[in-house]
């Protein structure tokens, strides 16, 4: 039976189906991301949501997340939330923003910061109580500008920021900004969307004064999609009882139920949590956050050197050192068409993503997930082949 299941897994270890055969796709994207075969295999078990085994596994997963974050269970807790990462971002916002006299400051330099604006607007908070500080997509959020705004003395209740803005690949200075929030608005809740960074980029929780950090089971933790998670400062969370504008997305209620029963309030994604448990074991075996960071940095180095040799220009300048995802300008050659490039690469089982920046035509290549240096070299070889087919000489001349 187990051999038969392994045969099935091996046959579907990919994302495309053609002529009756499944083919393995390498995903060079910001998510969803490829995961290891052993992580996929972990989902082949069935387990009841109220079984003792599953409850113990949930307890282990929640404790592991605190270890990865480098925080104590005395001061912090981890909360799993069904749905995509955006569900957990919305859960953090709806749970933490007061119903009375909310004053929300959103720091935005990309599409995922803008998504937080859309989320907050759905709560019906008056426009006068929500302020957006906009920054260019190719620049970090400026601590200096944030400090100047905080100095003006408005008593913000909530400040939110994206750590790695995968619109472009910018890594924002959350530690510097968290210190400023604590200095000028000590009672404000500081929310960090670390969807694409947690698990690979070290995050100093205490120094950054983070109250709510949100992440996905997929991304750098290399589980499968299906739920998100929040790592929360308990003191901040305990003030949030009754605030949520949503039943399903109430992080306080979710936490209280975990603490009281060890279970989810509503049907949990059991199979994806089994996979996540395996993914966390593999993160530990790789050397934890530093070990995973080392692999992603090597992936990034190979991609950067190879694409530079081929003449591609990055959207961000040399001052940015992120290793999560890279945005590249479109070539100016008249034969270039992104959809044609995308299709040809996909036919070679290499999947990249279109751009998300608004000020330039770009495409994006991710370095995270179950990718290794040889995968990056394989992608570069594929790019060379595709441009040869498109009759665009390399290296590019622009």
mmCIF file of C-alpha atoms in Angstrom:
data_model
loop_
_atom_site.group_PDB
_atom_site.id
_atom_site.type_symbol
_atom_site.label_atom_id
_atom_site.label_comp_id
_atom_site.label_asym_id
_atom_site.label_seq_id
_atom_site.Cartn_x
_atom_site.Cartn_y
_atom_site.Cartn_z
ATOM 1 C CA UNK A 1 0.000 0.000 0.000
ATOM 2 C CA UNK A 2 2.739 2.491 0.956
ATOM 3 C CA UNK A 3 4.678 1.727 -2.235
ATOM 4 C CA UNK A 4 1.519 2.339 -4.215
ATOM 5 C CA UNK A 5 0.994 5.713 -2.503
ATOM 6 C CA UNK A 6 4.605 6.710 -3.167
ATOM 7 C CA UNK A 7 4.097 5.839 -6.836
ATOM 8 C CA UNK A 8 1.038 8.094 -6.915
ATOM 9 C CA UNK A 9 2.913 10.939 -5.229
ATOM 10 C CA UNK A 10 5.841 10.598 -7.602
ATOM 11 C CA UNK A 11 3.451 10.665 -10.553
ATOM 12 C CA UNK A 12 1.764 13.880 -9.442
ATOM 13 C CA UNK A 13 4.795 15.693 -8.048
ATOM 14 C CA UNK A 14 4.154 18.681 -10.253
ATOM 15 C CA UNK A 15 1.523 21.039 -11.537
ATOM 16 C CA UNK A 16 0.812 20.261 -15.177
ATOM 17 C CA UNK A 17 -0.855 17.413 -17.005
ATOM 18 C CA UNK A 18 -0.228 16.757 -20.655
ATOM 19 C CA UNK A 19 -0.826 13.687 -22.817
ATOM 20 C CA UNK A 20 -1.746 11.649 -19.766
ATOM 21 C CA UNK A 21 1.483 12.366 -17.883
ATOM 22 C CA UNK A 22 2.095 14.624 -14.891
ATOM 23 C CA UNK A 23 5.165 16.819 -15.145
ATOM 24 C CA UNK A 24 7.188 18.399 -12.374
ATOM 25 C CA UNK A 25 7.014 22.207 -12.390
ATOM 26 C CA UNK A 26 9.623 24.347 -10.675
ATOM 27 C CA UNK A 27 7.941 27.417 -9.195
ATOM 28 C CA UNK A 28 10.116 30.546 -9.216
ATOM 29 C CA UNK A 29 7.321 32.639 -7.751
ATOM 30 C CA UNK A 30 6.382 34.483 -4.537
ATOM 31 C CA UNK A 31 3.779 31.782 -3.877
ATOM 32 C CA UNK A 32 2.332 29.268 -3.975
ATOM 33 C CA UNK A 33 5.703 27.575 -3.795
ATOM 34 C CA UNK A 34 7.072 24.111 -4.400
ATOM 35 C CA UNK A 35 7.567 21.870 -1.375
ATOM 36 C CA UNK A 36 9.540 18.690 -0.718
ATOM 37 C CA UNK A 37 8.207 15.254 -1.587
ATOM 38 C CA UNK A 38 8.300 14.254 2.092
ATOM 39 C CA UNK A 39 6.130 17.262 2.951
ATOM 40 C CA UNK A 40 3.619 16.190 0.313
ATOM 41 C CA UNK A 41 3.702 12.611 1.594
ATOM 42 C CA UNK A 42 2.834 13.780 5.105
ATOM 43 C CA UNK A 43 -0.638 14.628 3.801
ATOM 44 C CA UNK A 44 -1.368 11.008 2.868
ATOM 45 C CA UNK A 45 -2.543 10.301 6.434
ATOM 46 C CA UNK A 46 -6.075 10.963 7.611
ATOM 47 C CA UNK A 47 -6.497 12.281 11.124
ATOM 48 C CA UNK A 48 -9.502 13.458 13.080
ATOM 49 C CA UNK A 49 -9.520 17.089 14.136
ATOM 50 C CA UNK A 50 -10.318 16.110 17.727
ATOM 51 C CA UNK A 51 -7.968 13.134 17.942
ATOM 52 C CA UNK A 52 -5.418 13.264 20.727
ATOM 53 C CA UNK A 53 -2.660 12.740 18.174
ATOM 54 C CA UNK A 54 -3.720 15.795 16.171
ATOM 55 C CA UNK A 55 -4.116 17.950 19.277
ATOM 56 C CA UNK A 56 -0.597 17.043 20.374
ATOM 57 C CA UNK A 57 0.711 17.784 16.891
ATOM 58 C CA UNK A 58 -0.941 21.229 16.972
ATOM 59 C CA UNK A 59 0.705 21.915 20.315
ATOM 60 C CA UNK A 60 4.087 20.926 18.872
ATOM 61 C CA UNK A 61 3.625 23.124 15.787
ATOM 62 C CA UNK A 62 2.647 26.163 17.849
ATOM 63 C CA UNK A 63 5.660 25.706 20.129
ATOM 64 C CA UNK A 64 7.975 25.298 17.120
ATOM 65 C CA UNK A 65 6.804 28.608 15.675
ATOM 66 C CA UNK A 66 7.751 30.416 18.877
ATOM 67 C CA UNK A 67 11.217 28.827 18.768
ATOM 68 C CA UNK A 68 11.665 29.935 15.160
ATOM 69 C CA UNK A 69 10.610 33.446 16.173
ATOM 70 C CA UNK A 70 13.004 33.385 19.114
ATOM 71 C CA UNK A 71 10.355 34.383 21.652
ATOM 72 C CA UNK A 72 9.133 32.863 24.890
ATOM 73 C CA UNK A 73 5.781 31.225 25.437
ATOM 74 C CA UNK A 74 5.516 33.333 28.578
ATOM 75 C CA UNK A 75 5.216 36.533 26.549
ATOM 76 C CA UNK A 76 4.072 35.396 23.107
ATOM 77 C CA UNK A 77 1.740 32.912 21.498
ATOM 78 C CA UNK A 78 1.232 31.480 18.015
ATOM 79 C CA UNK A 79 -2.188 31.228 16.425
ATOM 80 C CA UNK A 80 -3.081 29.282 13.284
ATOM 81 C CA UNK A 81 -5.877 30.618 11.079
ATOM 82 C CA UNK A 82 -7.603 28.808 8.227
ATOM 83 C CA UNK A 83 -7.344 30.362 4.762
ATOM 84 C CA UNK A 84 -4.635 32.086 2.766
ATOM 85 C CA UNK A 85 -2.113 34.495 4.233
ATOM 86 C CA UNK A 86 -4.422 37.409 3.467
ATOM 87 C CA UNK A 87 -7.008 35.878 5.802
ATOM 88 C CA UNK A 88 -4.480 36.143 8.629
ATOM 89 C CA UNK A 89 -3.542 39.718 7.717
ATOM 90 C CA UNK A 90 -7.209 40.635 7.889
ATOM 91 C CA UNK A 91 -7.546 38.675 11.141
ATOM 92 C CA UNK A 92 -4.721 40.668 12.746
ATOM 93 C CA UNK A 93 -6.220 43.963 11.621
ATOM 94 C CA UNK A 94 -9.826 43.221 12.565
ATOM 95 C CA UNK A 95 -8.798 41.759 15.920
ATOM 96 C CA UNK A 96 -6.469 44.568 16.957
ATOM 97 C CA UNK A 97 -8.107 47.768 15.660
ATOM 98 C CA UNK A 98 -10.394 49.201 18.367
ATOM 99 C CA UNK A 99 -14.072 49.602 17.571
ATOM 100 C CA UNK A 100 -14.136 52.963 19.330
ATOM 101 C CA UNK A 101 -11.840 55.814 18.301
ATOM 102 C CA UNK A 102 -9.591 53.821 15.964
ATOM 103 C CA UNK A 103 -6.618 55.687 14.508
ATOM 104 C CA UNK A 104 -4.810 53.589 11.919
ATOM 105 C CA UNK A 105 -1.523 54.400 10.185
ATOM 106 C CA UNK A 106 -0.639 52.222 7.189
ATOM 107 C CA UNK A 107 2.905 52.377 5.765
ATOM 108 C CA UNK A 108 2.723 51.372 2.117
ATOM 109 C CA UNK A 109 5.218 50.843 -0.719
ATOM 110 C CA UNK A 110 3.623 48.124 -2.800
ATOM 111 C CA UNK A 111 0.595 46.034 -3.678
ATOM 112 C CA UNK A 112 0.456 44.141 -0.399
ATOM 113 C CA UNK A 113 0.462 47.311 1.640
ATOM 114 C CA UNK A 114 -2.342 48.544 -0.600
ATOM 115 C CA UNK A 115 -4.222 45.345 0.150
ATOM 116 C CA UNK A 116 -4.174 46.316 3.826
ATOM 117 C CA UNK A 117 -5.802 49.625 2.857
ATOM 118 C CA UNK A 118 -8.589 47.715 1.128
ATOM 119 C CA UNK A 119 -9.024 45.433 4.137
ATOM 120 C CA UNK A 120 -9.300 48.329 6.571
ATOM 121 C CA UNK A 121 -11.784 50.151 4.343
ATOM 122 C CA UNK A 122 -14.113 47.140 4.487
ATOM 123 C CA UNK A 123 -14.368 47.629 8.261
ATOM 124 C CA UNK A 124 -16.229 50.881 7.759
ATOM 125 C CA UNK A 125 -13.685 52.956 9.691
ATOM 126 C CA UNK A 126 -14.127 56.650 8.792
ATOM 127 C CA UNK A 127 -11.539 57.982 6.343
ATOM 128 C CA UNK A 128 -10.421 60.591 8.861
ATOM 129 C CA UNK A 129 -9.271 57.781 11.164
ATOM 130 C CA UNK A 130 -7.166 55.952 8.557
ATOM 131 C CA UNK A 131 -3.989 57.532 7.216
ATOM 132 C CA UNK A 132 -1.807 56.053 4.485
ATOM 133 C CA UNK A 133 1.830 57.053 4.135
ATOM 134 C CA UNK A 134 2.813 56.197 0.561
ATOM 135 C CA UNK A 135 6.393 55.488 -0.475
ATOM 136 C CA UNK A 136 7.853 54.679 -3.920
ATOM 137 C CA UNK A 137 7.763 51.007 -4.911
ATOM 138 C CA UNK A 138 11.520 50.924 -5.429
ATOM 139 C CA UNK A 139 12.388 52.440 -2.042
ATOM 140 C CA UNK A 140 12.319 51.244 1.542
ATOM 141 C CA UNK A 141 9.829 52.869 3.852
ATOM 142 C CA UNK A 142 11.753 55.764 5.374
ATOM 143 C CA UNK A 143 12.134 55.713 9.178
ATOM 144 C CA UNK A 144 12.913 59.436 8.987
ATOM 145 C CA UNK A 145 9.602 60.272 7.328
ATOM 146 C CA UNK A 146 7.721 57.968 9.674
ATOM 147 C CA UNK A 147 9.362 59.605 12.678
ATOM 148 C CA UNK A 148 8.417 63.066 11.425
ATOM 149 C CA UNK A 149 4.786 61.941 11.219
ATOM 150 C CA UNK A 150 4.810 60.235 14.610
ATOM 151 C CA UNK A 151 6.342 63.343 16.192
ATOM 152 C CA UNK A 152 3.220 65.288 15.334
ATOM 153 C CA UNK A 153 1.577 63.687 18.323
ATOM 154 C CA UNK A 154 -1.470 61.894 16.995
ATOM 155 C CA UNK A 155 -2.270 58.976 19.279
ATOM 156 C CA UNK A 156 -2.296 56.123 16.784
ATOM 157 C CA UNK A 157 -3.942 52.888 17.903
ATOM 158 C CA UNK A 158 -2.525 50.784 15.070
ATOM 159 C CA UNK A 159 0.519 50.968 12.798
ATOM 160 C CA UNK A 160 0.970 48.339 10.059
ATOM 161 C CA UNK A 161 3.732 47.573 7.549
ATOM 162 C CA UNK A 162 4.825 44.834 5.127
ATOM 163 C CA UNK A 163 8.298 43.456 5.858
ATOM 164 C CA UNK A 164 9.191 42.018 2.434
ATOM 165 C CA UNK A 165 7.073 43.755 -0.187
ATOM 166 C CA UNK A 166 7.065 41.136 -2.959
ATOM 167 C CA UNK A 167 5.691 43.674 -5.404
ATOM 168 C CA UNK A 168 9.337 44.545 -5.989
ATOM 169 C CA UNK A 169 11.421 42.618 -3.453
ATOM 170 C CA UNK A 170 12.050 45.552 -1.097
ATOM 171 C CA UNK A 171 12.863 44.658 2.516
ATOM 172 C CA UNK A 172 11.473 47.325 4.838
ATOM 173 C CA UNK A 173 13.295 48.367 8.067
ATOM 174 C CA UNK A 174 10.768 47.016 10.558
ATOM 175 C CA UNK A 175 13.122 47.160 13.543
ATOM 176 C CA UNK A 176 13.851 50.872 13.151
ATOM 177 C CA UNK A 177 10.182 51.649 12.578
ATOM 178 C CA UNK A 178 9.019 49.452 15.455
ATOM 179 C CA UNK A 179 11.304 51.352 17.823
ATOM 180 C CA UNK A 180 9.853 54.651 16.630
ATOM 181 C CA UNK A 181 6.286 53.424 17.097
ATOM 182 C CA UNK A 182 7.110 52.328 20.632
ATOM 183 C CA UNK A 183 8.865 55.636 21.369
ATOM 184 C CA UNK A 184 6.155 57.992 20.135
ATOM 185 C CA UNK A 185 3.002 55.835 20.428
ATOM 186 C CA UNK A 186 3.715 53.314 23.203
ATOM 187 C CA UNK A 187 0.083 52.153 23.318
ATOM 188 C CA UNK A 188 -0.190 51.524 19.568
ATOM 189 C CA UNK A 189 -0.307 47.993 18.189
ATOM 190 C CA UNK A 190 2.483 47.363 15.671
ATOM 191 C CA UNK A 191 1.489 44.842 12.981
ATOM 192 C CA UNK A 192 4.052 43.320 10.592
ATOM 193 C CA UNK A 193 3.054 41.368 7.490
ATOM 194 C CA UNK A 194 6.032 38.998 7.253
ATOM 195 C CA UNK A 195 4.334 36.723 4.761
ATOM 196 C CA UNK A 196 7.362 36.299 2.526
ATOM 197 C CA UNK A 197 10.170 36.695 5.061
ATOM 198 C CA UNK A 198 9.442 34.780 8.251
ATOM 199 C CA UNK A 199 11.438 31.574 8.384
ATOM 200 C CA UNK A 200 14.349 32.834 6.275
ATOM 201 C CA UNK A 201 15.096 36.407 7.319
ATOM 202 C CA UNK A 202 15.942 36.776 11.024
ATOM 203 C CA UNK A 203 13.439 39.052 12.749
ATOM 204 C CA UNK A 204 14.340 40.482 16.174
ATOM 205 C CA UNK A 205 10.904 40.504 17.803
ATOM 206 C CA UNK A 206 11.787 42.226 21.036
ATOM 207 C CA UNK A 207 13.915 44.931 19.409
ATOM 208 C CA UNK A 208 11.253 45.553 16.783
ATOM 209 C CA UNK A 209 8.424 45.796 19.351
ATOM 210 C CA UNK A 210 6.184 43.668 17.131
ATOM 211 C CA UNK A 211 2.740 42.955 18.566
ATOM 212 C CA UNK A 212 1.291 40.939 15.671
ATOM 213 C CA UNK A 213 3.440 39.216 13.045
ATOM 214 C CA UNK A 214 1.599 37.438 10.260
ATOM 215 C CA UNK A 215 2.910 34.722 7.951
ATOM 216 C CA UNK A 216 1.777 31.875 5.699
ATOM 217 C CA UNK A 217 2.331 28.130 6.036
ATOM 218 C CA UNK A 218 3.818 28.176 2.530
ATOM 219 C CA UNK A 219 6.507 30.758 1.603
ATOM 220 C CA UNK A 220 9.807 30.413 3.483
ATOM 221 C CA UNK A 221 8.475 27.817 5.925
ATOM 222 C CA UNK A 222 7.864 25.556 2.893
ATOM 223 C CA UNK A 223 4.616 24.019 4.025
ATOM 224 C CA UNK A 224 1.672 23.752 1.660
ATOM 225 C CA UNK A 225 -0.896 26.558 1.286
ATOM 226 C CA UNK A 226 -4.074 26.347 3.310
ATOM 227 C CA UNK A 227 -3.621 28.366 6.461
ATOM 228 C CA UNK A 228 -1.812 31.368 7.838
ATOM 229 C CA UNK A 229 -0.404 32.101 11.254
ATOM 230 C CA UNK A 230 0.192 34.940 13.658
ATOM 231 C CA UNK A 231 2.817 35.290 16.349
ATOM 232 C CA UNK A 232 1.389 37.665 18.903
ATOM 233 C CA UNK A 233 2.503 39.459 22.032
ATOM 234 C CA UNK A 234 0.121 38.196 24.715
ATOM 235 C CA UNK A 235 -0.282 41.528 26.461
ATOM 236 C CA UNK A 236 -1.465 43.158 23.230
ATOM 237 C CA UNK A 237 -3.735 40.228 22.375
ATOM 238 C CA UNK A 238 -5.502 40.242 25.738
ATOM 239 C CA UNK A 239 -6.692 43.791 25.062
ATOM 240 C CA UNK A 240 -8.444 42.653 21.883
ATOM 241 C CA UNK A 241 -11.333 40.634 23.266
ATOM 242 C CA UNK A 242 -14.555 41.629 21.539
ATOM 243 C CA UNK A 243 -12.915 43.904 18.960
ATOM 244 C CA UNK A 244 -13.106 41.686 15.890
ATOM 245 C CA UNK A 245 -15.589 42.634 13.202
ATOM 246 C CA UNK A 246 -15.568 39.015 12.000
ATOM 247 C CA UNK A 247 -16.523 35.750 13.685
ATOM 248 C CA UNK A 248 -14.230 33.519 11.621
ATOM 249 C CA UNK A 249 -11.229 35.863 11.697
ATOM 250 C CA UNK A 250 -11.228 36.637 15.413
ATOM 251 C CA UNK A 251 -7.644 35.901 16.500
ATOM 252 C CA UNK A 252 -8.465 36.446 20.167
ATOM 253 C CA UNK A 253 -11.271 33.895 20.101
ATOM 254 C CA UNK A 254 -9.120 31.489 18.075
ATOM 255 C CA UNK A 255 -6.330 31.811 20.651
ATOM 256 C CA UNK A 256 -8.647 31.427 23.615
ATOM 257 C CA UNK A 257 -10.056 28.215 22.140
ATOM 258 C CA UNK A 258 -6.568 26.852 21.422
ATOM 259 C CA UNK A 259 -5.549 27.553 25.003
ATOM 260 C CA UNK A 260 -8.699 26.075 26.504
ATOM 261 C CA UNK A 261 -9.198 22.984 24.317
ATOM 262 C CA UNK A 262 -6.074 22.599 22.188
ATOM 263 C CA UNK A 263 -8.350 22.644 19.132
ATOM 264 C CA UNK A 264 -9.533 24.939 16.350
ATOM 265 C CA UNK A 265 -12.935 26.587 16.733
ATOM 266 C CA UNK A 266 -14.013 25.407 13.281
ATOM 267 C CA UNK A 267 -12.920 22.593 10.966
ATOM 268 C CA UNK A 268 -9.122 22.759 10.649
ATOM 269 C CA UNK A 269 -7.073 22.044 7.499
ATOM 270 C CA UNK A 270 -5.794 18.775 8.978
ATOM 271 C CA UNK A 271 -3.805 17.544 5.997
ATOM 272 C CA UNK A 272 -1.978 20.826 5.466
ATOM 273 C CA UNK A 273 -1.082 20.952 9.155
ATOM 274 C CA UNK A 274 0.375 17.442 8.908
ATOM 275 C CA UNK A 275 2.450 18.717 5.996
ATOM 276 C CA UNK A 276 3.445 21.805 7.987
ATOM 277 C CA UNK A 277 4.690 19.696 10.873
ATOM 278 C CA UNK A 278 6.968 17.857 8.452
ATOM 279 C CA UNK A 279 8.076 21.139 6.861
ATOM 280 C CA UNK A 280 9.102 22.518 10.255
ATOM 281 C CA UNK A 281 11.156 19.392 10.936
ATOM 282 C CA UNK A 282 12.928 19.940 7.618
ATOM 283 C CA UNK A 283 13.558 23.587 8.466
ATOM 284 C CA UNK A 284 15.261 22.472 11.673
ATOM 285 C CA UNK A 285 17.311 19.862 9.790
ATOM 286 C CA UNK A 286 18.479 22.552 7.369
ATOM 287 C CA UNK A 287 19.851 24.636 10.220
ATOM 288 C CA UNK A 288 16.828 26.730 11.067
ATOM 289 C CA UNK A 289 16.352 30.281 9.829
ATOM 290 C CA UNK A 290 20.073 30.830 9.211
ATOM 291 C CA UNK A 291 20.403 27.604 7.236
ATOM 292 C CA UNK A 292 17.449 28.427 5.027
ATOM 293 C CA UNK A 293 18.673 31.968 4.560
ATOM 294 C CA UNK A 294 22.020 30.641 3.372
ATOM 295 C CA UNK A 295 20.370 28.519 0.661
ATOM 296 C CA UNK A 296 18.129 31.347 -0.494
ATOM 297 C CA UNK A 297 21.069 33.750 -0.605
ATOM 298 C CA UNK A 298 22.988 31.319 -2.795
ATOM 299 C CA UNK A 299 19.941 30.949 -5.051
ATOM 300 C CA UNK A 300 19.773 34.718 -5.293
ATOM 301 C CA UNK A 301 23.505 35.064 -6.032
ATOM 302 C CA UNK A 302 23.306 32.601 -8.908
ATOM 303 C CA UNK A 303 20.209 34.306 -10.312
ATOM 304 C CA UNK A 304 21.668 37.804 -9.969
ATOM 305 C CA UNK A 305 24.997 36.915 -11.587
ATOM 306 C CA UNK A 306 23.374 34.916 -14.362
ATOM 307 C CA UNK A 307 20.710 37.460 -15.275
ATOM 308 C CA UNK A 308 23.256 40.274 -15.160
ATOM 309 C CA UNK A 309 25.461 38.317 -17.550
ATOM 310 C CA UNK A 310 22.460 37.984 -19.867
ATOM 311 C CA UNK A 311 21.940 41.760 -19.770
ATOM 312 C CA UNK A 312 18.771 41.983 -17.664
ATOM 313 C CA UNK A 313 18.255 45.044 -15.440
ATOM 314 C CA UNK A 314 16.826 44.757 -11.955
ATOM 315 C CA UNK A 315 14.034 47.076 -10.874
ATOM 316 C CA UNK A 316 15.751 47.754 -7.546
ATOM 317 C CA UNK A 317 19.186 49.309 -7.325
ATOM 318 C CA UNK A 318 22.308 47.883 -5.682
ATOM 319 C CA UNK A 319 21.383 49.190 -2.224
ATOM 320 C CA UNK A 320 18.726 46.470 -1.866
ATOM 321 C CA UNK A 321 19.959 43.083 -0.674
ATOM 322 C CA UNK A 322 16.789 41.032 -0.386
ATOM 323 C CA UNK A 323 16.944 37.341 -1.323
ATOM 324 C CA UNK A 324 13.224 36.570 -1.591
ATOM 325 C CA UNK A 325 12.198 37.755 -5.057
ATOM 326 C CA UNK A 326 13.680 39.904 -7.813
ATOM 327 C CA UNK A 327 11.843 42.156 -10.263
ATOM 328 C CA UNK A 328 13.380 42.604 -13.726
ATOM 329 C CA UNK A 329 12.626 45.268 -16.310
ATOM 330 C CA UNK A 330 11.196 44.070 -19.604
ATOM 331 C CA UNK A 331 13.782 44.048 -22.400
ATOM 332 C CA UNK A 332 13.167 46.779 -24.983
ATOM 333 C CA UNK A 333 13.790 44.499 -27.962
ATOM 334 C CA UNK A 334 10.768 44.587 -30.339
ATOM 335 C CA UNK A 335 10.497 40.782 -30.307
ATOM 336 C CA UNK A 336 9.977 40.621 -26.564
ATOM 337 C CA UNK A 337 6.541 39.654 -25.310
ATOM 338 C CA UNK A 338 6.140 38.616 -21.680
ATOM 339 C CA UNK A 339 3.250 36.241 -22.300
ATOM 340 C CA UNK A 340 5.282 34.479 -24.970
ATOM 341 C CA UNK A 341 8.257 34.249 -22.611
ATOM 342 C CA UNK A 342 6.044 32.983 -19.804
ATOM 343 C CA UNK A 343 4.434 30.324 -21.992
ATOM 344 C CA UNK A 344 7.741 29.078 -23.383
ATOM 345 C CA UNK A 345 9.279 28.823 -19.912
ATOM 346 C CA UNK A 346 6.164 27.097 -18.590
ATOM 347 C CA UNK A 347 6.366 24.591 -21.445
ATOM 348 C CA UNK A 348 9.831 23.827 -20.085
ATOM 349 C CA UNK A 349 8.261 23.384 -16.607
ATOM 350 C CA UNK A 350 9.746 26.662 -15.327
ATOM 351 C CA UNK A 351 7.179 29.035 -13.816
ATOM 352 C CA UNK A 352 7.883 32.720 -13.146
ATOM 353 C CA UNK A 353 5.456 35.541 -12.311
ATOM 354 C CA UNK A 354 4.390 38.741 -14.045
ATOM 355 C CA UNK A 355 5.328 42.023 -12.441
ATOM 356 C CA UNK A 356 3.204 43.797 -9.869
ATOM 357 C CA UNK A 357 4.861 47.221 -9.790
ATOM 358 C CA UNK A 358 2.841 50.033 -11.333
ATOM 359 C CA UNK A 359 5.614 52.361 -12.492
ATOM 360 C CA UNK A 360 7.495 49.990 -14.802
ATOM 361 C CA UNK A 361 6.948 46.910 -16.934
ATOM 362 C CA UNK A 362 8.568 44.070 -14.983
ATOM 363 C CA UNK A 363 8.489 40.353 -14.384
ATOM 364 C CA UNK A 364 9.437 38.607 -11.132
ATOM 365 C CA UNK A 365 11.586 35.609 -10.252
ATOM 366 C CA UNK A 366 11.489 34.075 -6.786
ATOM 367 C CA UNK A 367 14.332 32.313 -5.000
ATOM 368 C CA UNK A 368 12.350 30.697 -2.176
ATOM 369 C CA UNK A 369 10.464 27.464 -1.635
ATOM 370 C CA UNK A 370 11.945 24.061 -2.424
ATOM 371 C CA UNK A 371 14.516 25.492 -4.842
ATOM 372 C CA UNK A 372 18.246 24.862 -4.889
ATOM 373 C CA UNK A 373 21.259 26.275 -6.776
ATOM 374 C CA UNK A 374 20.924 23.757 -9.611
ATOM 375 C CA UNK A 375 17.313 24.863 -10.098
ATOM 376 C CA UNK A 376 18.473 28.446 -10.549
ATOM 377 C CA UNK A 377 21.050 27.351 -13.101
ATOM 378 C CA UNK A 378 18.371 25.355 -14.907
ATOM 379 C CA UNK A 379 16.161 28.454 -15.065
ATOM 380 C CA UNK A 380 18.989 30.541 -16.511
ATOM 381 C CA UNK A 381 19.534 27.878 -19.155
ATOM 382 C CA UNK A 382 15.821 28.006 -19.935
ATOM 383 C CA UNK A 383 15.879 31.795 -20.287
ATOM 384 C CA UNK A 384 18.755 31.525 -22.782
ATOM 385 C CA UNK A 385 16.830 28.981 -24.821
ATOM 386 C CA UNK A 386 13.607 31.008 -24.790
ATOM 387 C CA UNK A 387 15.342 34.184 -25.966
ATOM 388 C CA UNK A 388 17.039 32.241 -28.725
ATOM 389 C CA UNK A 389 13.597 31.046 -29.845
ATOM 390 C CA UNK A 390 12.290 34.621 -29.678
ATOM 391 C CA UNK A 391 15.236 35.758 -31.824
ATOM 392 C CA UNK A 392 16.453 38.179 -29.169
ATOM 393 C CA UNK A 393 20.257 38.241 -28.943
ATOM 394 C CA UNK A 394 21.904 37.900 -25.546
ATOM 395 C CA UNK A 395 23.315 39.659 -23.695
ATOM 396 C CA UNK A 396 20.640 42.319 -24.047
ATOM 397 C CA UNK A 397 21.884 45.624 -25.357
ATOM 398 C CA UNK A 398 19.592 47.918 -23.294
#
